[in-house]
């Protein structure tokens, strides 16, 4: 089946360090979304990327969609303790259904 | 603007009992999803409805699980009989249909089967 692989599974950083999580698909995606789930919470939509090579920024977060629309990344600059949580990518292959990656859980040491 | 509403938020039940989880999607959304999340298996899509019709139920674990969507504003996920391995957080989510969907999650139903 169509899968979205996400790495790393866990990332521990010191506050102020950068963080990156990657998503990869073996087939071309229609689009990709990123979600954040705080501990004990529910996934919350962050952003959607649609175009090949698209780059979007939200404050310290930078999202990229690969040229081939098969991979994506989320980069956080100078992490803060408020960034802790699990970051999921979700790729849409079509048919109105997204496939979620397994998530990257970020912990930030103050 | 109400989001996806789930009930109950927490439930503790004994093995063998029937569990019914309820969901009200966001008004105007025509796709509804039931997910299960555990530490071991992550976020799993159980079933997906579009316009109240089940489109993909390949993620439903076994016959003990069933889901219905009798109308556009209500869905249920039922487990009968429940087992301890069903303990998880069950999320309902909804979205519009078409290119570039955004999925809105409810706060989840935390189920513990003892």
PDB file of N, CA, C and O in Angstrom, chain A residues 41-66:
ATOM      1  N   UNK A  41      -2.584  15.692  23.871  1.00  0.00           N
ATOM      2  CA  UNK A  41      -3.514  16.419  23.018  1.00  0.00           C
ATOM      3  C   UNK A  41      -3.859  15.667  21.751  1.00  0.00           C
ATOM      4  O   UNK A  41      -3.647  14.461  21.652  1.00  0.00           O
ATOM      5  N   UNK A  42      -4.405  16.400  20.795  1.00  0.00           N
ATOM      6  CA  UNK A  42      -4.776  15.807  19.529  1.00  0.00           C
ATOM      7  C   UNK A  42      -3.996  16.482  18.404  1.00  0.00           C
ATOM      8  O   UNK A  42      -3.529  17.604  18.559  1.00  0.00           O
ATOM      9  N   UNK A  43      -3.831  15.782  17.276  1.00  0.00           N
ATOM     10  CA  UNK A  43      -3.104  16.412  16.158  1.00  0.00           C
ATOM     11  C   UNK A  43      -3.795  17.683  15.689  1.00  0.00           C
ATOM     12  O   UNK A  43      -5.017  17.717  15.521  1.00  0.00           O
ATOM     13  N   UNK A  44      -2.988  18.704  15.473  1.00  0.00           N
ATOM     14  CA  UNK A  44      -3.498  19.991  15.014  1.00  0.00           C
ATOM     15  C   UNK A  44      -2.782  20.360  13.725  1.00  0.00           C
ATOM     16  O   UNK A  44      -1.557  20.295  13.647  1.00  0.00           O
ATOM     17  N   UNK A  45      -3.564  20.763  12.746  1.00  0.00           N
ATOM     18  CA  UNK A  45      -3.034  21.117  11.434  1.00  0.00           C
ATOM     19  C   UNK A  45      -2.080  22.309  11.535  1.00  0.00           C
ATOM     20  O   UNK A  45      -2.369  23.311  12.200  1.00  0.00           O
ATOM     21  N   UNK A  46      -0.915  22.181  10.880  1.00  0.00           N
ATOM     22  CA  UNK A  46       0.038  23.288  10.826  1.00  0.00           C
ATOM     23  C   UNK A  46       0.029  23.960   9.463  1.00  0.00           C
ATOM     24  O   UNK A  46      -0.091  25.186   9.356  1.00  0.00           O
ATOM     25  N   UNK A  47       0.202  23.140   8.398  1.00  0.00           N
ATOM     26  CA  UNK A  47       0.378  23.724   7.079  1.00  0.00           C
ATOM     27  C   UNK A  47       0.170  22.668   6.002  1.00  0.00           C
ATOM     28  O   UNK A  47       0.214  21.471   6.290  1.00  0.00           O
ATOM     29  N   UNK A  48      -0.065  23.134   4.794  1.00  0.00           N
ATOM     30  CA  UNK A  48      -0.195  22.245   3.643  1.00  0.00           C
ATOM     31  C   UNK A  48       0.720  22.732   2.526  1.00  0.00           C
ATOM     32  O   UNK A  48       0.806  23.928   2.265  1.00  0.00           O
ATOM     33  N   UNK A  49       1.387  21.786   1.881  1.00  0.00           N
ATOM     34  CA  UNK A  49       2.239  22.096   0.733  1.00  0.00           C
ATOM     35  C   UNK A  49       1.666  21.375  -0.483  1.00  0.00           C
ATOM     36  O   UNK A  49       1.314  20.195  -0.401  1.00  0.00           O
ATOM     37  N   UNK A  50       1.594  22.074  -1.590  1.00  0.00           N
ATOM     38  CA  UNK A  50       0.954  21.531  -2.783  1.00  0.00           C
ATOM     39  C   UNK A  50       1.881  21.520  -3.994  1.00  0.00           C
ATOM     40  O   UNK A  50       1.892  20.573  -4.775  1.00  0.00           O
ATOM     41  N   UNK A  51       2.669  22.560  -4.137  1.00  0.00           N
ATOM     42  CA  UNK A  51       3.466  22.725  -5.360  1.00  0.00           C
ATOM     43  C   UNK A  51       4.852  22.099  -5.228  1.00  0.00           C
ATOM     44  O   UNK A  51       5.466  22.111  -4.160  1.00  0.00           O
ATOM     45  N   UNK A  52       5.343  21.601  -6.324  1.00  0.00           N
ATOM     46  CA  UNK A  52       6.691  21.060  -6.393  1.00  0.00           C
ATOM     47  C   UNK A  52       7.702  22.120  -5.963  1.00  0.00           C
ATOM     48  O   UNK A  52       7.662  23.259  -6.431  1.00  0.00           O
ATOM     49  N   UNK A  53       8.588  21.746  -5.029  1.00  0.00           N
ATOM     50  CA  UNK A  53       9.636  22.657  -4.581  1.00  0.00           C
ATOM     51  C   UNK A  53       9.159  23.766  -3.657  1.00  0.00           C
ATOM     52  O   UNK A  53       9.924  24.662  -3.302  1.00  0.00           O
ATOM     53  N   UNK A  54       7.924  23.673  -3.203  1.00  0.00           N
ATOM     54  CA  UNK A  54       7.349  24.736  -2.372  1.00  0.00           C
ATOM     55  C   UNK A  54       8.051  24.842  -1.024  1.00  0.00           C
ATOM     56  O   UNK A  54       8.419  23.831  -0.423  1.00  0.00           O
ATOM     57  N   UNK A  55       8.241  26.065  -0.572  1.00  0.00           N
ATOM     58  CA  UNK A  55       8.807  26.348   0.743  1.00  0.00           C
ATOM     59  C   UNK A  55       7.878  27.341   1.448  1.00  0.00           C
ATOM     60  O   UNK A  55       7.532  28.367   0.872  1.00  0.00           O
ATOM     61  N   UNK A  56       7.498  27.010   2.663  1.00  0.00           N
ATOM     62  CA  UNK A  56       6.657  27.910   3.448  1.00  0.00           C
ATOM     63  C   UNK A  56       7.269  28.092   4.818  1.00  0.00           C
ATOM     64  O   UNK A  56       7.879  27.169   5.357  1.00  0.00           O
ATOM     65  N   UNK A  57       7.064  29.258   5.392  1.00  0.00           N
ATOM     66  CA  UNK A  57       7.604  29.541   6.722  1.00  0.00           C
ATOM     67  C   UNK A  57       6.503  30.019   7.649  1.00  0.00           C
ATOM     68  O   UNK A  57       5.607  30.768   7.259  1.00  0.00           O
ATOM     69  N   UNK A  58       6.619  29.566   8.900  1.00  0.00           N
ATOM     70  CA  UNK A  58       5.763  30.044   9.973  1.00  0.00           C
ATOM     71  C   UNK A  58       6.698  30.363  11.132  1.00  0.00           C
ATOM     72  O   UNK A  58       7.110  29.478  11.865  1.00  0.00           O
ATOM     73  N   UNK A  59       7.057  31.609  11.269  1.00  0.00           N
ATOM     74  CA  UNK A  59       7.967  32.032  12.333  1.00  0.00           C
ATOM     75  C   UNK A  59       9.250  31.190  12.279  1.00  0.00           C
ATOM     76  O   UNK A  59      10.014  31.275  11.319  1.00  0.00           O
ATOM     77  N   UNK A  60       9.513  30.364  13.277  1.00  0.00           N
ATOM     78  CA  UNK A  60      10.747  29.584  13.308  1.00  0.00           C
ATOM     79  C   UNK A  60      10.620  28.245  12.557  1.00  0.00           C
ATOM     80  O   UNK A  60      11.593  27.491  12.496  1.00  0.00           O
ATOM     81  N   UNK A  61       9.465  27.961  11.990  1.00  0.00           N
ATOM     82  CA  UNK A  61       9.243  26.696  11.284  1.00  0.00           C
ATOM     83  C   UNK A  61       9.342  26.912   9.775  1.00  0.00           C
ATOM     84  O   UNK A  61       8.752  27.842   9.232  1.00  0.00           O
ATOM     85  N   UNK A  62      10.108  26.032   9.120  1.00  0.00           N
ATOM     86  CA  UNK A  62      10.244  26.063   7.665  1.00  0.00           C
ATOM     87  C   UNK A  62       9.845  24.711   7.105  1.00  0.00           C
ATOM     88  O   UNK A  62      10.372  23.683   7.534  1.00  0.00           O
ATOM     89  N   UNK A  63       8.930  24.733   6.158  1.00  0.00           N
ATOM     90  CA  UNK A  63       8.403  23.521   5.550  1.00  0.00           C
ATOM     91  C   UNK A  63       8.817  23.500   4.073  1.00  0.00           C
ATOM     92  O   UNK A  63       8.710  24.508   3.376  1.00  0.00           O
ATOM     93  N   UNK A  64       9.263  22.321   3.629  1.00  0.00           N
ATOM     94  CA  UNK A  64       9.667  22.183   2.233  1.00  0.00           C
ATOM     95  C   UNK A  64       8.998  20.970   1.603  1.00  0.00           C
ATOM     96  O   UNK A  64       8.812  19.935   2.258  1.00  0.00           O
ATOM     97  N   UNK A  65       8.681  21.102   0.332  1.00  0.00           N
ATOM     98  CA  UNK A  65       8.135  19.998  -0.465  1.00  0.00           C
ATOM     99  C   UNK A  65       9.118  19.749  -1.612  1.00  0.00           C
ATOM    100  O   UNK A  65       9.507  20.692  -2.307  1.00  0.00           O
ATOM    101  N   UNK A  66       9.532  18.514  -1.768  1.00  0.00           N
ATOM    102  CA  UNK A  66      10.543  18.210  -2.758  1.00  0.00           C
ATOM    103  C   UNK A  66      10.090  18.456  -4.195  1.00  0.00           C
ATOM    104  O   UNK A  66       8.899  18.507  -4.488  1.00  0.00           O
TER     105      UNK A  66
END
